[in-house]
Coordinates of C-alpha atoms in Angstrom, one line a residue:
X1 CA 38.5 0.3 23.5
X2 CA 35.3 -2.7 22.8
X3 CA 31.8 -2.3 22.8
X4 CA 29.0 -4.1 24.8
X5 CA 26.7 -4.9 20.9
X6 CA 23.7 -6.5 22.1
X7 CA 20.8 -8.1 19.9
X8 CA 16.9 -8.2 20.7
X9 CA 15.1 -9.9 17.9
X10 CA 12.1 -8.7 15.4
X11 CA 9.1 -8.5 17.3
X12 CA 10.8 -9.2 21.0
X13 CA 8.9 -7.5 23.9
X14 CA 11.2 -5.4 26.3
X15 CA 10.5 -7.8 29.4
X16 CA 13.2 -10.4 29.6
X17 CA 13.6 -13.3 31.8
X18 CA 16.7 -15.4 33.0
X19 CA 17.9 -17.9 31.2
X20 CA 20.8 -20.0 31.5
X21 CA 23.8 -17.8 32.4
X22 CA 26.9 -17.0 29.9
X23 CA 30.8 -15.9 31.5
X24 CA 32.4 -12.9 29.7
X25 CA 35.3 -10.9 30.9
X26 CA 34.3 -6.8 31.7
X27 CA 37.1 -4.7 32.4
X28 CA 39.1 -7.9 33.6
X29 CA 36.2 -8.8 36.6
X30 CA 34.8 -12.0 35.6
X31 CA 31.1 -11.7 35.1
X32 CA 28.3 -13.7 35.3
X33 CA 25.4 -12.8 33.4
X34 CA 21.7 -13.5 32.0
X35 CA 21.4 -13.5 28.7
X36 CA 18.2 -12.4 27.4
X37 CA 15.2 -14.4 26.4
X38 CA 12.3 -12.7 23.8
X39 CA 9.4 -12.7 25.3
X40 CA 7.9 -12.8 22.2
X41 CA 7.5 -17.1 21.6
X42 CA 7.3 -16.6 17.5
X43 CA 10.3 -15.2 16.3
X44 CA 12.5 -17.9 14.5
X45 CA 14.8 -20.0 16.4
X46 CA 17.5 -18.8 13.6
X47 CA 17.0 -15.4 14.4
X48 CA 18.0 -16.0 18.3
X49 CA 21.1 -17.5 17.7
X50 CA 23.4 -14.6 17.9
X51 CA 24.3 -12.4 20.5
X52 CA 26.3 -9.5 20.4
X53 CA 28.5 -8.4 23.4
X54 CA 32.4 -7.7 23.3
X55 CA 34.7 -9.3 26.0
X56 CA 35.9 -5.4 26.8
X57 CA 33.1 -2.9 27.5
X58 CA 33.8 0.9 26.8
X59 CA 34.1 2.4 30.4
X60 CA 33.7 -0.4 32.5
X61 CA 30.2 -1.3 32.5
X62 CA 29.9 -2.1 36.0
X63 CA 33.2 -2.7 36.9
X64 CA 32.7 -3.0 40.6
X65 CA 33.4 -6.2 42.3
X66 CA 30.3 -8.0 42.2
X67 CA 29.2 -10.3 45.4
X68 CA 26.9 -13.4 45.8
X69 CA 24.0 -13.9 48.6
X70 CA 20.8 -15.5 49.3
X71 CA 17.9 -13.4 49.4
X72 CA 15.6 -13.6 52.8
X73 CA 12.6 -14.1 50.6
X74 CA 14.4 -17.7 49.2
X75 CA 16.9 -19.4 47.6
X76 CA 17.6 -17.7 44.2
X77 CA 21.0 -16.6 43.9
X78 CA 21.4 -12.0 44.0
X79 CA 24.3 -10.7 42.5
X80 CA 25.0 -6.9 42.9
X81 CA 27.1 -4.9 40.6
X82 CA 27.7 -0.9 40.4
X83 CA 26.6 0.9 37.8
X84 CA 29.2 2.8 35.1
X85 CA 29.5 4.0 31.3
X86 CA 30.2 1.7 28.5
X87 CA 28.9 1.5 25.2
X88 CA 25.7 0.1 24.0
X89 CA 23.9 -1.0 20.4
X90 CA 20.6 -2.0 19.1
X91 CA 20.5 -4.4 17.0
X92 CA 17.4 -5.8 14.8
X93 CA 17.6 -9.3 13.5
X94 CA 15.4 -9.8 10.4
X95 CA 15.6 -12.7 7.5
X96 CA 16.7 -11.3 4.0
X97 CA 16.8 -12.7 0.6
X98 CA 19.4 -11.3 -2.3
X99 CA 18.0 -10.0 -5.2
X100 CA 20.0 -9.3 -8.2
X101 CA 20.1 -5.5 -10.0
X102 CA 17.4 -6.6 -12.6
X103 CA 16.2 -9.6 -14.3
X104 CA 14.9 -10.0 -17.4
X105 CA 13.2 -13.3 -19.3
X106 CA 13.4 -13.2 -23.1
X107 CA 10.7 -15.5 -24.6
X108 CA 9.4 -16.4 -27.9
X109 CA 7.8 -14.2 -29.6
X110 CA 5.9 -16.5 -31.9
X111 CA 5.2 -20.1 -32.3
X112 CA 7.9 -22.0 -34.3
X113 CA 11.5 -24.1 -32.7
X114 CA 14.8 -22.8 -31.8
X115 CA 17.2 -22.1 -34.8
X116 CA 20.2 -22.0 -33.0
X117 CA 21.5 -20.8 -28.9
X118 CA 24.6 -18.6 -29.4
X119 CA 25.0 -19.0 -25.2
X120 CA 25.1 -21.6 -22.3
X121 CA 23.9 -21.2 -18.6
X122 CA 26.7 -19.2 -16.9
X123 CA 27.6 -16.9 -19.8
X124 CA 28.2 -13.7 -19.4
X125 CA 26.7 -11.2 -22.1
X126 CA 26.9 -7.5 -23.1
X127 CA 23.9 -5.3 -23.9
X128 CA 23.0 -6.5 -27.4
X129 CA 24.2 -10.1 -27.6
X130 CA 22.7 -12.3 -29.4
X131 CA 21.3 -14.8 -27.2
X132 CA 19.3 -17.2 -29.7
X133 CA 17.4 -17.0 -32.7
X134 CA 13.9 -18.5 -33.5
X135 CA 12.7 -19.8 -36.8
X136 CA 8.7 -19.3 -36.9
X137 CA 7.3 -19.7 -40.2
X138 CA 3.8 -18.4 -39.0
X139 CA 5.3 -15.2 -37.9
X140 CA 6.5 -14.8 -41.3
X141 CA 3.6 -15.1 -43.1
X142 CA 1.1 -13.2 -40.6
X143 CA 3.6 -10.2 -42.2
X144 CA 3.2 -10.8 -45.6
X145 CA -0.5 -10.9 -45.1
X146 CA -0.6 -7.7 -43.1
X147 CA 1.5 -6.2 -45.9
X148 CA -0.5 -7.6 -48.6
X149 CA -3.6 -5.8 -46.2
X150 CA -2.5 -2.6 -46.3
X151 CA -1.8 -2.6 -49.5
X152 CA -4.9 -3.7 -51.0
X153 CA -6.9 -0.9 -48.5
X154 CA -4.3 1.6 -49.6
X155 CA -5.0 0.8 -53.5
X156 CA -8.8 1.2 -52.6
X157 CA -9.6 -2.5 -52.8
X158 CA -10.3 -2.9 -49.7
X159 CA -14.1 -4.5 -48.4
X160 CA -16.2 -1.9 -49.3
X161 CA -20.7 -1.7 -48.6
X162 CA -22.6 -2.9 -51.6
X163 CA -24.4 -0.3 -51.4
X164 CA -23.8 2.9 -50.6
X165 CA -24.8 2.7 -46.9
X166 CA -21.8 5.2 -45.7
X167 CA -23.1 6.0 -42.4
X168 CA -24.2 2.0 -41.7
X169 CA -21.0 1.2 -43.0
X170 CA -18.7 3.6 -40.5
X171 CA -20.8 2.4 -37.9
X172 CA -19.5 -1.1 -38.4
X173 CA -16.2 -0.1 -38.8
X174 CA -16.3 1.7 -35.7
X175 CA -18.0 -1.0 -34.0
X176 CA -15.0 -3.2 -34.9
X177 CA -12.3 -1.5 -34.3
X178 CA -13.2 -0.9 -30.7
X179 CA -14.3 -4.4 -30.4
X180 CA -10.6 -5.1 -31.7
X181 CA -8.9 -2.7 -29.3
X182 CA -10.8 -3.5 -26.2
X183 CA -9.8 -7.5 -27.0
X184 CA -6.0 -6.8 -27.6
X185 CA -5.9 -4.9 -24.2
X186 CA -7.6 -6.8 -21.6
X187 CA -5.1 -9.6 -23.2
X188 CA -2.2 -7.0 -22.8
X189 CA -2.6 -6.6 -19.2
X190 CA -2.1 -10.9 -19.0
X191 CA 1.9 -10.3 -20.1
X192 CA 3.6 -11.1 -16.7
X193 CA 6.7 -9.1 -18.1
X194 CA 6.2 -4.9 -16.9
X195 CA 8.2 -4.1 -19.6
X196 CA 6.7 -6.0 -22.9
X197 CA 3.3 -5.4 -21.0
X198 CA 4.5 -1.5 -21.0
X199 CA 5.5 -1.6 -24.5
X200 CA 1.8 -3.7 -25.4
X201 CA -0.4 -1.4 -24.2
X202 CA 1.4 2.0 -25.7
X203 CA 0.9 0.3 -29.2
X204 CA -2.5 -0.5 -28.9
X205 CA -3.0 3.2 -27.3
X206 CA -1.3 5.2 -30.0
X207 CA -3.1 2.5 -32.8
X208 CA -6.2 3.5 -31.1
X209 CA -5.9 7.3 -31.3
X210 CA -4.8 6.9 -34.7
X211 CA -7.8 5.6 -35.5
X212 CA -9.7 7.9 -33.6
X213 CA -8.4 11.0 -35.2
X214 CA -9.4 9.2 -39.0
X215 CA -12.6 7.8 -37.7
X216 CA -13.9 11.1 -37.2
X217 CA -12.4 12.5 -40.5
X218 CA -14.4 9.7 -42.4
X219 CA -17.7 10.7 -40.0
X220 CA -17.5 14.2 -41.2
X221 CA -16.7 13.8 -44.8
X222 CA -19.8 11.1 -44.4
X223 CA -22.2 14.1 -43.4
X224 CA -20.9 16.0 -45.6
X225 CA -21.9 13.9 -48.5
X226 CA -25.1 13.5 -46.6
X227 CA -25.5 17.2 -47.1
X228 CA -25.0 17.5 -50.1
X229 CA -22.0 19.0 -50.0
X230 CA -19.1 16.3 -50.5
X231 CA -18.5 13.8 -53.1
X232 CA -18.8 9.5 -52.8
X233 CA -15.4 9.4 -53.8
X234 CA -14.0 11.9 -51.0
X235 CA -15.9 9.6 -48.3
X236 CA -14.7 6.4 -49.6
X237 CA -10.8 8.0 -49.3
X238 CA -11.9 9.3 -45.5
X239 CA -13.4 6.3 -44.7
X240 CA -10.1 4.1 -46.4
X241 CA -7.7 6.0 -44.3
X242 CA -9.6 5.1 -41.0
X243 CA -9.3 1.3 -42.2
X244 CA -5.4 2.1 -43.0
X245 CA -4.9 2.7 -39.1
X246 CA -5.6 -0.6 -38.1
X247 CA -3.5 -2.5 -41.3
X248 CA -0.5 -0.3 -40.5
X249 CA -1.2 -1.1 -36.5
X250 CA -1.1 -4.8 -37.9
X251 CA 2.5 -4.6 -40.0
X252 CA 4.1 -2.6 -37.0
X253 CA 3.4 -5.7 -34.9
X254 CA 3.8 -8.3 -37.6
X255 CA 7.3 -6.5 -37.7
X256 CA 8.1 -6.5 -34.0
X257 CA 7.4 -10.2 -33.6
X258 CA 10.0 -10.9 -36.7
X259 CA 12.7 -9.0 -35.4
X260 CA 11.8 -10.4 -32.1
X261 CA 12.6 -13.8 -33.7
X262 CA 16.3 -12.7 -32.8
X263 CA 16.7 -12.8 -29.2
X264 CA 19.1 -10.0 -27.5
X265 CA 20.4 -9.6 -24.0
X266 CA 18.7 -6.2 -22.6
X267 CA 21.4 -5.6 -20.4
X268 CA 25.1 -7.0 -19.1
X269 CA 24.6 -9.9 -17.1
X270 CA 24.6 -13.8 -17.1
X271 CA 22.8 -16.0 -19.0
X272 CA 20.4 -19.3 -17.9
X273 CA 18.8 -21.3 -20.3
X274 CA 14.9 -21.2 -19.6
X275 CA 13.1 -19.3 -16.9
X276 CA 9.9 -19.2 -15.3
X277 CA 6.4 -19.4 -16.7
X278 CA 4.7 -15.8 -17.5
X279 CA 4.1 -13.9 -21.0
X280 CA 1.6 -14.0 -23.2
X281 CA 1.2 -17.1 -25.2
X282 CA 1.0 -16.8 -28.8
X283 CA 3.2 -13.5 -28.7
X284 CA 3.2 -9.9 -29.2
X285 CA 2.1 -9.8 -32.9
X286 CA -0.6 -12.2 -32.1
X287 CA -1.8 -10.0 -29.1
X288 CA -1.7 -7.1 -31.8
X289 CA -3.3 -8.9 -34.4
X290 CA -6.4 -8.7 -32.3
X291 CA -6.8 -4.8 -33.8
X292 CA -9.2 -5.1 -36.4
X293 CA -7.1 -4.8 -39.8
X294 CA -8.4 -5.3 -43.4
X295 CA -6.2 -8.4 -43.3
X296 CA -9.4 -10.0 -41.8
X297 CA -11.7 -7.8 -43.3
X298 CA -13.9 -10.5 -45.0
X299 CA -14.3 -12.3 -41.8
X300 CA -13.7 -10.0 -38.8
X301 CA -10.8 -9.2 -36.4
X302 CA -8.4 -12.1 -36.2
X303 CA -9.5 -15.2 -33.6
X304 CA -7.5 -15.7 -30.2
X305 CA -5.6 -18.6 -31.4
X306 CA -3.6 -19.8 -29.1
X307 CA -3.8 -16.8 -27.2
X308 CA -4.3 -19.2 -24.1
X309 CA -2.5 -18.9 -20.3
X310 CA 0.9 -17.6 -19.9
X311 CA 4.1 -19.0 -21.7
X312 CA 5.3 -22.3 -20.2
X313 CA 8.0 -22.6 -17.8
X314 CA 11.0 -24.2 -19.4
X315 CA 14.4 -25.0 -17.7
X316 CA 17.8 -25.6 -19.4
X317 CA 17.7 -29.2 -20.4
X318 CA 14.7 -28.2 -23.0
X319 CA 16.5 -25.0 -24.6
X320 CA 18.1 -26.6 -27.3
X321 CA 18.2 -26.3 -31.1
X322 CA 15.5 -27.9 -32.9
X323 CA 13.1 -27.3 -29.5
X324 CA 9.6 -26.6 -30.4
X325 CA 8.4 -23.3 -28.5
X326 CA 4.9 -21.5 -28.7
X327 CA 5.2 -17.8 -27.7
X328 CA 5.8 -17.2 -24.3
X329 CA 8.0 -19.6 -23.7
X330 CA 11.1 -18.7 -21.8
X331 CA 14.3 -19.3 -23.5
X332 CA 16.9 -16.7 -22.0
X333 CA 16.7 -15.6 -18.7
X334 CA 19.3 -12.7 -17.8
X335 CA 20.7 -11.6 -14.7
X336 CA 22.9 -8.7 -14.1
X337 CA 24.3 -9.0 -11.1
X338 CA 27.2 -6.4 -10.7
X339 CA 25.1 -4.8 -8.0
X340 CA 23.7 -7.2 -5.1
X341 CA 20.6 -5.9 -2.6
X342 CA 18.9 -7.6 0.8
X343 CA 15.4 -7.2 0.9
X344 CA 14.6 -7.7 4.5
X345 CA 11.2 -8.3 6.4
X346 CA 11.5 -6.6 9.6
X347 CA 8.2 -6.8 12.1
X348 CA 6.3 -3.8 12.5
X349 CA 7.6 -3.4 16.3
X350 CA 10.6 -3.0 15.3
X351 CA 10.6 -1.1 11.9
X352 CA 9.9 2.6 12.9
X353 CA 13.5 2.2 14.4
X354 CA 14.9 1.3 11.1
X355 CA 16.3 5.0 8.6
X356 CA 18.4 5.2 5.5
X357 CA 21.6 4.8 6.3
X358 CA 21.3 2.0 8.8
X359 CA 24.3 0.1 9.3
X360 CA 23.9 -3.9 9.1
X361 CA 25.9 -6.9 9.4
X362 CA 25.0 -10.2 7.4
X363 CA 25.2 -13.8 7.8
X364 CA 24.3 -16.2 5.1
X365 CA 23.8 -20.2 5.7
X366 CA 25.4 -20.8 2.8
X367 CA 29.0 -18.8 3.5
X368 CA 29.6 -20.5 7.0
X369 CA 31.8 -18.3 9.0
X370 CA 31.1 -15.5 7.0
X371 CA 30.1 -11.6 7.3
X372 CA 29.1 -9.5 5.4
X373 CA 28.3 -5.6 5.4
X374 CA 25.3 -3.3 4.0
X375 CA 23.1 -0.4 4.5
X376 CA 19.5 0.2 4.4
X377 CA 18.6 2.2 0.9
X378 CA 14.9 1.9 1.5
X379 CA 12.0 1.5 3.2
X380 CA 9.1 0.0 2.0
X381 CA 5.3 1.1 3.4
X382 CA 3.5 -1.8 1.9
X383 CA 2.6 -4.6 5.2
X384 CA 3.3 -7.9 4.4
X385 CA 1.2 -10.5 7.1
X386 CA 4.2 -12.5 8.7
X387 CA 3.7 -16.3 9.7
X388 CA 3.5 -15.7 13.7
X389 CA 1.1 -13.1 13.3
X390 CA 1.2 -9.1 12.9
X391 CA 2.8 -7.8 9.5
X392 CA 6.1 -6.8 8.4
X393 CA 7.6 -4.5 6.1
X394 CA 10.1 -4.6 3.4
X395 CA 13.4 -2.9 3.9
X396 CA 15.9 -2.9 1.2
X397 CA 19.6 -2.6 2.1
X398 CA 22.6 -2.6 -0.4
X399 CA 25.1 -5.2 0.3
X400 CA 28.6 -4.7 0.3
X401 CA 31.9 -7.0 0.7
X402 CA 32.3 -9.7 3.1
X403 CA 35.2 -11.7 4.8
X404 CA 35.7 -14.7 6.6
X405 CA 36.3 -15.8 10.1
X406 CA 39.7 -16.6 9.2
X407 CA 40.2 -13.2 7.7
X408 CA 39.9 -14.0 3.9
X409 CA 37.5 -12.5 1.4
X410 CA 34.0 -14.4 1.4
X411 CA 32.6 -15.4 -1.8
X412 CA 29.9 -13.2 -3.6
X413 CA 26.4 -14.3 -2.7
X414 CA 23.8 -15.7 -5.6
X415 CA 20.6 -14.3 -6.1
X416 CA 17.8 -15.9 -3.8
X417 CA 20.0 -16.7 -1.5
X418 CA 18.6 -16.9 2.3
X419 CA 20.4 -14.0 4.9
X420 CA 19.7 -12.5 8.3
X421 CA 20.4 -9.2 8.8
X422 CA 21.6 -7.5 12.0
X423 CA 20.5 -3.6 11.9
X424 CA 22.3 -1.8 14.3
X425 CA 19.6 0.9 14.9
X426 CA 20.7 2.7 17.8
X427 CA 24.2 3.4 18.8
X428 CA 24.6 4.9 22.8
X429 CA 28.0 5.8 23.5
X430 CA 29.9 6.3 26.7
X431 CA 26.4 6.2 28.7
X432 CA 24.7 4.7 31.9
X433 CA 24.6 0.6 31.1
X434 CA 23.2 -1.9 32.9
X435 CA 22.7 -5.3 31.8
X436 CA 19.2 -6.4 31.3
X437 CA 18.9 -9.0 33.6
X438 CA 18.8 -6.6 36.1
X439 CA 15.6 -5.0 34.8
X440 CA 11.8 -6.3 35.7
X441 CA 9.1 -5.4 33.9
X442 CA 5.7 -4.0 35.8
X443 CA 3.3 -3.2 34.2
X444 CA 4.4 -0.3 32.4
X445 CA 7.5 0.4 34.2
X446 CA 10.8 -0.2 33.8
X447 CA 12.1 -1.2 37.1
X448 CA 15.4 -2.2 39.1
X449 CA 16.6 -2.7 42.7
X450 CA 19.3 -0.4 44.2
X451 CA 21.3 -1.2 47.2
X452 CA 20.7 1.4 49.8
X453 CA 21.8 0.9 53.5
X454 CA 22.4 -3.4 52.6
X455 CA 18.3 -3.3 51.4
X456 CA 16.8 -3.8 48.4
X457 CA 15.0 -0.7 47.1
X458 CA 12.6 -0.3 44.2
X459 CA 13.6 2.5 41.6
X460 CA 11.7 3.0 38.1
X461 CA 14.3 3.8 35.1
X462 CA 13.9 5.0 31.9
X463 CA 15.4 2.8 28.8
X464 CA 17.1 4.0 25.9
X465 CA 19.0 1.6 23.4
X466 CA 18.3 -1.6 24.3
X467 CA 19.2 -5.6 23.4
X468 CA 19.5 -8.7 25.0
X469 CA 22.4 -8.3 27.1
X470 CA 22.9 -5.0 28.2
X471 CA 19.9 -1.9 28.3
X472 CA 20.9 1.8 28.6
X473 CA 19.5 3.1 31.4
X474 CA 18.2 7.1 30.5
X475 CA 16.8 8.1 33.9
X476 CA 16.4 6.9 37.7
X477 CA 20.2 5.5 38.1
X478 CA 23.4 7.4 38.9
X479 CA 27.0 6.0 38.0
X480 CA 28.5 4.5 41.1
X481 CA 25.3 3.3 42.3
X482 CA 24.9 -0.4 43.4
X483 CA 22.0 -2.3 41.7
X484 CA 21.0 -6.2 41.5
X485 CA 22.3 -7.1 37.9
X486 CA 21.1 -11.3 38.5
X487 CA 18.4 -12.6 40.1
X488 CA 15.9 -9.6 40.0
X489 CA 13.0 -11.2 39.6
X490 CA 13.0 -13.0 43.0
X491 CA 14.2 -9.9 45.2
X492 CA 11.4 -8.3 47.7
X493 CA 11.0 -4.4 49.1
X494 CA 13.7 -4.1 51.5
X495 CA 15.0 -7.9 51.2
X496 CA 18.4 -7.5 53.2
X497 CA 21.0 -8.0 50.7
X498 CA 25.1 -8.6 51.5
X499 CA 27.1 -5.1 51.4

């Protein structure tokens, strides 16, 4: 038993007008049908190309004999059929794009050169695999300086005031710390990679909290000294402890930068050399160097250095052994293709009909004759301005397997490919159904012409599932009634129609 599965393009109005006819077979009877044309002209033409209409309609939709006659009001051909039961599916079309489960761009953490590449474009890798190594004397020198500064402060040989103005010295130290933390946080917010940005911000927050704790202890010690309750040595120890918070943060940042000179796969996936622009030029180590630290105690916090814009985009040809890089340059992109999703832009006029679990068919321009299955897994709430006016909402679908028209297995799509999804938002089984060409819009009413006593009688009806070719009728008609199924726009009340 087949069904009449019809498609209503996204944003299309319920009002339809006749277009050139298409011929199909309904329960063994030849039927000439009007294919509905969307009233909304802004729908892209590529979204109108497919109409679901099976050769058989379950229950014998309009199985009665049809007759052609000329209405008394003009020369338009009018055709009549009987209302019977059938299956109708309402389908919403929307453009979509394939998305991978996850994508990560691994970037150079500091200025240097590509020491060695361990992968090539298209290689499959496992989580933790070494992808490349970067040679950066600058990063290693920064680590050595940070460690030396930390040792210096720990040994008590850091910068101290020449006079015993400990309160003023502590205030200057606090101000320097505030400025340093603010500068580091401002630059961290420019990191494009969300994961790296979160790690950097967390490190800054942790270091700032540690400094505040140590600084509070130092201020207490200064107050005790000024009150004659403490010694100079104890007070200087408290101030030094606050300085060590800064130097330890600098050491951790520099160590992390050196560790990241060995670039590893964050998860299983497929490798692509290079990647898009983004990241924080200068790397994580340079960024956290904005924290006030003992290594710059003689000259204030570290300068911004080469922390300009984001890292440059790199294609595969630019990534080779010996190639120069700066912090933030894309070295390798890893894409997890173990599970593919679709992001569809569904028009505001249709999105309220979409729900989780709705099944969909998918077509790709890149796979001629291929058809894929998909299921809705999420519906967004953030609007996006559409090209034709109005807004669309993002609907996420899990992409399933595909088949070719010849019966073979369709190839697996790649991330970024364009598609059209056909969301089956409503299924109506064994219901009263009529061709959409039988429906005439009259203001807010939907009307059909019922043939009674050989004349056309106007009848207001209620509609359920709607599509281009067939429409479910929920009220106003009875099974077996004869109605005008073609040429309805030309019919007048009381017009004589052939029996």
